[in-house]
mmCIF file of C-alpha atoms in Angstrom:
data_model
loop_
_atom_site.group_PDB
_atom_site.id
_atom_site.type_symbol
_atom_site.label_atom_id
_atom_site.label_comp_id
_atom_site.label_asym_id
_atom_site.label_seq_id
_atom_site.Cartn_x
_atom_site.Cartn_y
_atom_site.Cartn_z
ATOM 1 C CA ASP V 1 -7.250 69.909 50.568
ATOM 2 C CA ALA V 2 -4.624 68.806 48.071
ATOM 3 C CA GLY V 3 -5.168 69.652 44.431
ATOM 4 C CA VAL V 4 -4.588 67.344 41.494
ATOM 5 C CA THR V 5 -1.166 65.737 41.818
ATOM 6 C CA GLN V 6 0.872 64.323 38.958
ATOM 7 C CA SER V 7 4.065 62.315 38.950
ATOM 8 C CA PRO V 8 6.766 62.457 37.898
ATOM 9 C CA THR V 9 7.218 66.176 37.185
ATOM 10 C CA HIS V 10 9.885 65.609 34.553
ATOM 11 C CA LEU V 11 10.900 62.561 32.555
ATOM 12 C CA ILE V 12 13.442 61.830 29.843
ATOM 13 C CA LYS V 13 12.993 58.742 27.683
ATOM 14 C CA THR V 14 14.510 57.292 24.534
ATOM 15 C CA ARG V 15 12.620 56.573 21.306
ATOM 16 C CA GLY V 16 10.905 53.202 21.409
ATOM 17 C CA GLN V 17 10.638 53.067 25.191
ATOM 18 C CA HIS V 18 7.449 52.955 27.238
ATOM 19 C CA VAL V 19 6.315 55.512 29.820
ATOM 20 C CA THR V 20 3.710 55.582 32.603
ATOM 21 C CA LEU V 21 2.398 58.852 33.985
ATOM 22 C CA ARG V 22 0.324 59.038 37.167
ATOM 23 C CA CYS V 23 -2.434 61.317 38.410
ATOM 24 C CA SER V 24 -4.324 61.607 41.696
ATOM 25 C CA PRO V 25 -7.547 63.640 41.555
ATOM 26 C CA ILE V 26 -8.878 66.080 44.098
ATOM 27 C CA SER V 27 -10.498 64.239 46.978
ATOM 28 C CA GLY V 28 -14.133 63.516 46.099
ATOM 29 C CA HIS V 29 -13.608 63.899 42.352
ATOM 30 C CA LYS V 30 -14.489 60.786 40.397
ATOM 31 C CA SER V 31 -13.544 61.848 36.864
ATOM 32 C CA VAL V 32 -10.042 62.188 35.416
ATOM 33 C CA SER V 33 -9.046 63.389 31.953
ATOM 34 C CA TRP V 34 -5.660 63.544 30.208
ATOM 35 C CA TYR V 35 -4.246 66.114 27.787
ATOM 36 C CA GLN V 36 -1.116 66.576 25.694
ATOM 37 C CA GLN V 37 0.219 70.093 25.289
ATOM 38 C CA VAL V 38 2.944 70.728 22.741
ATOM 39 C CA LEU V 39 4.907 73.959 23.121
ATOM 40 C CA GLY V 40 2.984 76.918 21.742
ATOM 41 C CA GLN V 41 -0.327 75.081 21.355
ATOM 42 C CA GLY V 42 -3.452 74.492 23.399
ATOM 43 C CA PRO V 43 -3.973 71.225 25.294
ATOM 44 C CA GLN V 44 -5.171 68.291 23.161
ATOM 45 C CA PHE V 45 -7.699 65.929 24.755
ATOM 46 C CA ILE V 46 -6.500 62.311 25.047
ATOM 47 C CA PHE V 47 -8.884 60.433 27.376
ATOM 48 C CA GLN V 48 -11.550 60.894 30.001
ATOM 49 C CA TYR V 49 -12.416 58.301 32.651
ATOM 50 C CA TYR V 50 -15.246 58.153 35.148
ATOM 51 C CA GLU V 51 -15.875 55.342 37.619
ATOM 52 C CA LYS V 52 -13.094 53.347 35.957
ATOM 53 C CA GLU V 53 -14.729 53.453 32.545
ATOM 54 C CA GLU V 54 -13.557 55.347 29.469
ATOM 55 C CA ARG V 55 -16.063 58.092 28.657
ATOM 56 C CA GLY V 56 -14.219 59.976 25.908
ATOM 57 C CA ARG V 57 -11.247 59.562 23.615
ATOM 58 C CA GLY V 58 -9.333 62.047 21.480
ATOM 59 C CA ASN V 59 -7.545 61.501 18.159
ATOM 60 C CA PHE V 60 -4.487 59.693 19.466
ATOM 61 C CA PRO V 61 -2.980 56.401 18.235
ATOM 62 C CA ASP V 62 -3.407 53.107 20.053
ATOM 63 C CA ARG V 63 0.064 53.560 21.551
ATOM 64 C CA PHE V 64 -1.720 55.740 24.096
ATOM 65 C CA SER V 65 -3.789 53.975 26.749
ATOM 66 C CA ALA V 66 -5.069 54.788 30.205
ATOM 67 C CA ARG V 67 -6.912 53.336 33.132
ATOM 68 C CA GLN V 68 -8.567 54.479 36.332
ATOM 69 C CA PHE V 69 -8.253 52.676 39.638
ATOM 70 C CA PRO V 70 -10.878 52.095 42.390
ATOM 71 C CA ASN V 71 -9.458 55.076 44.345
ATOM 72 C CA TYR V 72 -10.075 57.221 41.196
ATOM 73 C CA SER V 73 -6.374 57.772 40.503
ATOM 74 C CA SER V 74 -5.294 57.218 36.924
ATOM 75 C CA GLU V 75 -2.371 56.173 34.764
ATOM 76 C CA LEU V 76 -1.545 57.211 31.214
ATOM 77 C CA ASN V 77 0.655 54.792 29.298
ATOM 78 C CA VAL V 78 2.469 55.524 26.062
ATOM 79 C CA ASN V 79 4.229 52.728 24.175
ATOM 80 C CA ALA V 80 6.878 52.890 21.451
ATOM 81 C CA LEU V 81 7.717 56.524 22.169
ATOM 82 C CA LEU V 82 8.353 58.863 19.258
ATOM 83 C CA LEU V 83 10.205 62.182 19.252
ATOM 84 C CA GLY V 84 6.837 63.855 18.620
ATOM 85 C CA ASP V 85 5.509 62.587 21.940
ATOM 86 C CA SER V 86 7.676 65.161 23.709
ATOM 87 C CA ALA V 87 5.198 67.452 25.437
ATOM 88 C CA LEU V 88 3.636 68.552 28.697
ATOM 89 C CA TYR V 89 1.079 65.962 29.799
ATOM 90 C CA LEU V 90 -1.711 67.364 31.907
ATOM 91 C CA CYS V 91 -4.248 65.616 34.062
ATOM 92 C CA ALA V 92 -7.506 67.209 35.199
ATOM 93 C CA SER V 93 -10.133 66.039 37.641
ATOM 94 C CA SER V 94 -13.773 66.979 37.884
ATOM 95 C CA LEU V 95 -16.556 66.287 40.323
ATOM 96 C CA GLU V 96 -19.192 64.940 38.004
ATOM 97 C CA GLY V 97 -19.053 62.110 35.523
ATOM 98 C CA GLY V 98 -19.606 64.050 32.342
ATOM 99 C CA ILE V 99 -16.838 65.836 30.534
ATOM 100 C CA ASP V 100 -18.882 69.026 30.711
ATOM 101 C CA SER V 101 -17.926 69.694 34.327
ATOM 102 C CA PRO V 102 -15.445 72.276 35.686
ATOM 103 C CA LEU V 103 -11.918 70.966 35.208
ATOM 104 C CA HIS V 104 -9.115 71.320 37.770
ATOM 105 C CA PHE V 105 -5.619 70.693 36.421
ATOM 106 C CA GLY V 106 -2.445 69.323 37.940
ATOM 107 C CA ASN V 107 0.951 70.867 37.268
ATOM 108 C CA GLY V 108 1.745 68.350 34.543
ATOM 109 C CA THR V 109 4.523 65.953 33.609
ATOM 110 C CA ARG V 110 7.050 67.257 31.115
ATOM 111 C CA LEU V 111 8.152 64.367 28.897
ATOM 112 C CA THR V 112 11.216 64.631 26.693
ATOM 113 C CA VAL V 113 11.877 61.885 24.146
ATOM 114 C CA THR V 114 15.405 61.756 22.730
ATOM 115 C CA GLY N 1 -15.909 68.411 14.859
ATOM 116 C CA ILE N 2 -16.283 71.729 16.626
ATOM 117 C CA GLN N 3 -13.703 74.397 15.804
ATOM 118 C CA VAL N 4 -12.626 76.867 18.493
ATOM 119 C CA GLU N 5 -10.907 80.113 17.568
ATOM 120 C CA GLN N 6 -9.461 82.667 19.946
ATOM 121 C CA SER N 7 -8.506 86.256 19.269
ATOM 122 C CA PRO N 8 -6.267 88.090 19.400
ATOM 123 C CA PRO N 9 -3.401 85.563 19.416
ATOM 124 C CA ASP N 10 -1.136 88.013 21.226
ATOM 125 C CA LEU N 11 -1.809 91.082 23.336
ATOM 126 C CA ILE N 12 0.693 93.430 24.992
ATOM 127 C CA LEU N 13 -0.637 95.983 27.480
ATOM 128 C CA GLN N 14 0.591 98.362 30.137
ATOM 129 C CA GLU N 15 -0.261 97.670 33.760
ATOM 130 C CA GLY N 16 -3.654 99.147 34.609
ATOM 131 C CA ALA N 17 -5.150 98.714 31.131
ATOM 132 C CA ASN N 18 -8.333 96.778 30.368
ATOM 133 C CA SER N 19 -8.629 93.979 27.812
ATOM 134 C CA THR N 20 -11.204 91.805 26.074
ATOM 135 C CA LEU N 21 -10.398 88.298 24.836
ATOM 136 C CA ARG N 22 -12.730 86.490 22.452
ATOM 137 C CA CYS N 23 -13.556 82.827 21.889
ATOM 138 C CA ASN N 24 -15.655 81.749 18.873
ATOM 139 C CA PHE N 25 -16.945 78.227 18.396
ATOM 140 C CA SER N 26 -18.396 76.676 15.265
ATOM 141 C CA ASP N 27 -21.348 74.735 16.694
ATOM 142 C CA SER N 28 -23.610 74.675 19.715
ATOM 143 C CA VAL N 29 -21.915 73.533 22.917
ATOM 144 C CA ASN N 30 -23.113 72.462 26.341
ATOM 145 C CA ASN N 31 -20.575 74.496 28.238
ATOM 146 C CA LEU N 32 -17.512 76.673 27.965
ATOM 147 C CA GLN N 33 -14.620 77.165 30.359
ATOM 148 C CA TRP N 34 -11.884 79.792 30.536
ATOM 149 C CA PHE N 35 -8.405 78.994 31.832
ATOM 150 C CA HIS N 36 -5.244 80.944 32.610
ATOM 151 C CA GLN N 37 -1.901 79.215 32.063
ATOM 152 C CA ASN N 38 0.830 80.985 34.005
ATOM 153 C CA PRO N 39 4.467 81.170 32.844
ATOM 154 C CA TRP N 40 5.229 78.014 34.851
ATOM 155 C CA GLY N 41 2.658 76.020 32.887
ATOM 156 C CA GLN N 42 -0.014 75.723 35.550
ATOM 157 C CA LEU N 43 -3.593 75.859 34.194
ATOM 158 C CA ILE N 44 -6.102 77.602 36.450
ATOM 159 C CA ASN N 45 -9.841 77.401 35.888
ATOM 160 C CA LEU N 46 -11.225 80.948 35.769
ATOM 161 C CA PHE N 47 -14.838 80.408 34.768
ATOM 162 C CA TYR N 48 -17.278 77.620 33.975
ATOM 163 C CA ILE N 49 -19.794 79.564 31.927
ATOM 164 C CA PRO N 50 -22.227 77.755 29.575
ATOM 165 C CA SER N 51 -24.215 80.971 29.169
ATOM 166 C CA GLY N 52 -24.740 84.356 30.756
ATOM 167 C CA THR N 53 -22.276 86.502 32.672
ATOM 168 C CA LYS N 54 -20.096 85.806 35.691
ATOM 169 C CA GLN N 55 -17.690 88.021 37.593
ATOM 170 C CA ASN N 56 -14.781 87.242 39.872
ATOM 171 C CA GLY N 57 -12.919 90.294 41.080
ATOM 172 C CA ARG N 58 -11.264 92.080 38.159
ATOM 173 C CA LEU N 59 -12.269 89.302 35.756
ATOM 174 C CA SER N 60 -15.628 88.704 34.157
ATOM 175 C CA ALA N 61 -16.884 86.480 31.361
ATOM 176 C CA THR N 62 -19.913 86.446 29.095
ATOM 177 C CA THR N 63 -21.075 83.579 26.902
ATOM 178 C CA VAL N 64 -23.731 84.062 24.220
ATOM 179 C CA ALA N 65 -24.352 80.443 23.278
ATOM 180 C CA THR N 66 -26.911 81.261 20.571
ATOM 181 C CA GLU N 67 -24.312 83.385 18.760
ATOM 182 C CA ARG N 68 -21.470 80.967 19.485
ATOM 183 C CA TYR N 69 -18.999 83.199 21.269
ATOM 184 C CA SER N 70 -17.639 84.030 24.690
ATOM 185 C CA LEU N 71 -15.732 87.043 25.973
ATOM 186 C CA LEU N 72 -13.292 87.328 28.862
ATOM 187 C CA TYR N 73 -12.786 90.797 30.328
ATOM 188 C CA ILE N 74 -9.774 91.732 32.412
ATOM 189 C CA SER N 75 -9.860 95.133 34.089
ATOM 190 C CA SER N 76 -6.999 97.073 35.703
ATOM 191 C CA SER N 77 -4.424 94.540 34.465
ATOM 192 C CA GLN N 78 -1.575 93.487 36.730
ATOM 193 C CA THR N 79 1.720 91.865 35.766
ATOM 194 C CA THR N 80 0.521 88.646 37.383
ATOM 195 C CA ASP N 81 -2.226 88.475 34.738
ATOM 196 C CA SER N 82 0.446 87.647 32.145
ATOM 197 C CA GLY N 83 0.279 84.218 30.570
ATOM 198 C CA VAL N 84 -1.880 82.392 28.065
ATOM 199 C CA TYR N 85 -5.665 82.373 28.260
ATOM 200 C CA PHE N 86 -7.524 79.387 26.830
ATOM 201 C CA CYS N 87 -11.167 78.686 26.277
ATOM 202 C CA ALA N 88 -12.416 75.107 26.065
ATOM 203 C CA VAL N 89 -15.737 73.630 24.954
ATOM 204 C CA VAL N 90 -17.299 70.182 24.996
ATOM 205 C CA ASP N 91 -18.151 68.472 21.724
ATOM 206 C CA SER N 92 -20.868 66.239 23.172
ATOM 207 C CA SER N 93 -21.454 64.347 19.924
ATOM 208 C CA ALA N 94 -17.842 63.207 19.918
ATOM 209 C CA SER N 95 -17.350 63.089 23.709
ATOM 210 C CA LYS N 96 -14.328 65.374 23.404
ATOM 211 C CA ILE N 97 -13.051 68.515 25.064
ATOM 212 C CA ILE N 98 -11.712 71.055 22.563
ATOM 213 C CA PHE N 99 -9.308 73.842 23.527
ATOM 214 C CA GLY N 100 -8.662 76.969 21.525
ATOM 215 C CA SER N 101 -5.122 77.945 20.572
ATOM 216 C CA GLY N 102 -5.019 80.626 23.242
ATOM 217 C CA THR N 103 -4.361 84.346 23.651
ATOM 218 C CA ARG N 104 -0.905 85.216 24.969
ATOM 219 C CA LEU N 105 -1.217 88.261 27.254
ATOM 220 C CA SER N 106 1.825 90.235 28.356
ATOM 221 C CA ILE N 107 1.363 92.990 30.943
ATOM 222 C CA ARG N 108 4.236 95.472 31.100
ATOM 223 C CA PRO N 109 4.956 97.309 34.405
#
């Protein structure tokens, strides 16, 4: 079975632009969560979705938004990009609805904002 | 919110050595997970361990929830064990997942 897949793998954007990152969970997993990892730090929790509803939110500005589709895939959107948004964005899926379930990560999208 | 601290921040060992990584958390948690991030950035789930002890090959983990810490043991280290090890806990009151800052492990041949 395929693992968690994320696209694109790399992305370069300019300040002020908008970006959409995509994630497909492991087959049968209904929960998706998103993380931002800046170089040298641990992942920072952004959102968690289950059955298309937001179940958790980290300390990120409103420029960050997400949604989950009926097939359980998810998108993370970031508006008005800042240089500080440059990071590795990770998506994880889990079987159960709560955020206290084993997480399985994709390989990430590396975003560079210039 | 819950604070998660990992120690040591860096660890350099020779191949074949054993190591113990520690994760302390500031409040009671429902679960704890250990991850290995390889040099290419991929995060692999090693253990889902709310309490007790689990073993998987050369790796084992113990969580003592009442004392708010978890330990990850790596025996007979191999160069492929190099990377960063993270622990993560759930702050149920805030519906957030909190990662520690990691332990960077380097295994020398």
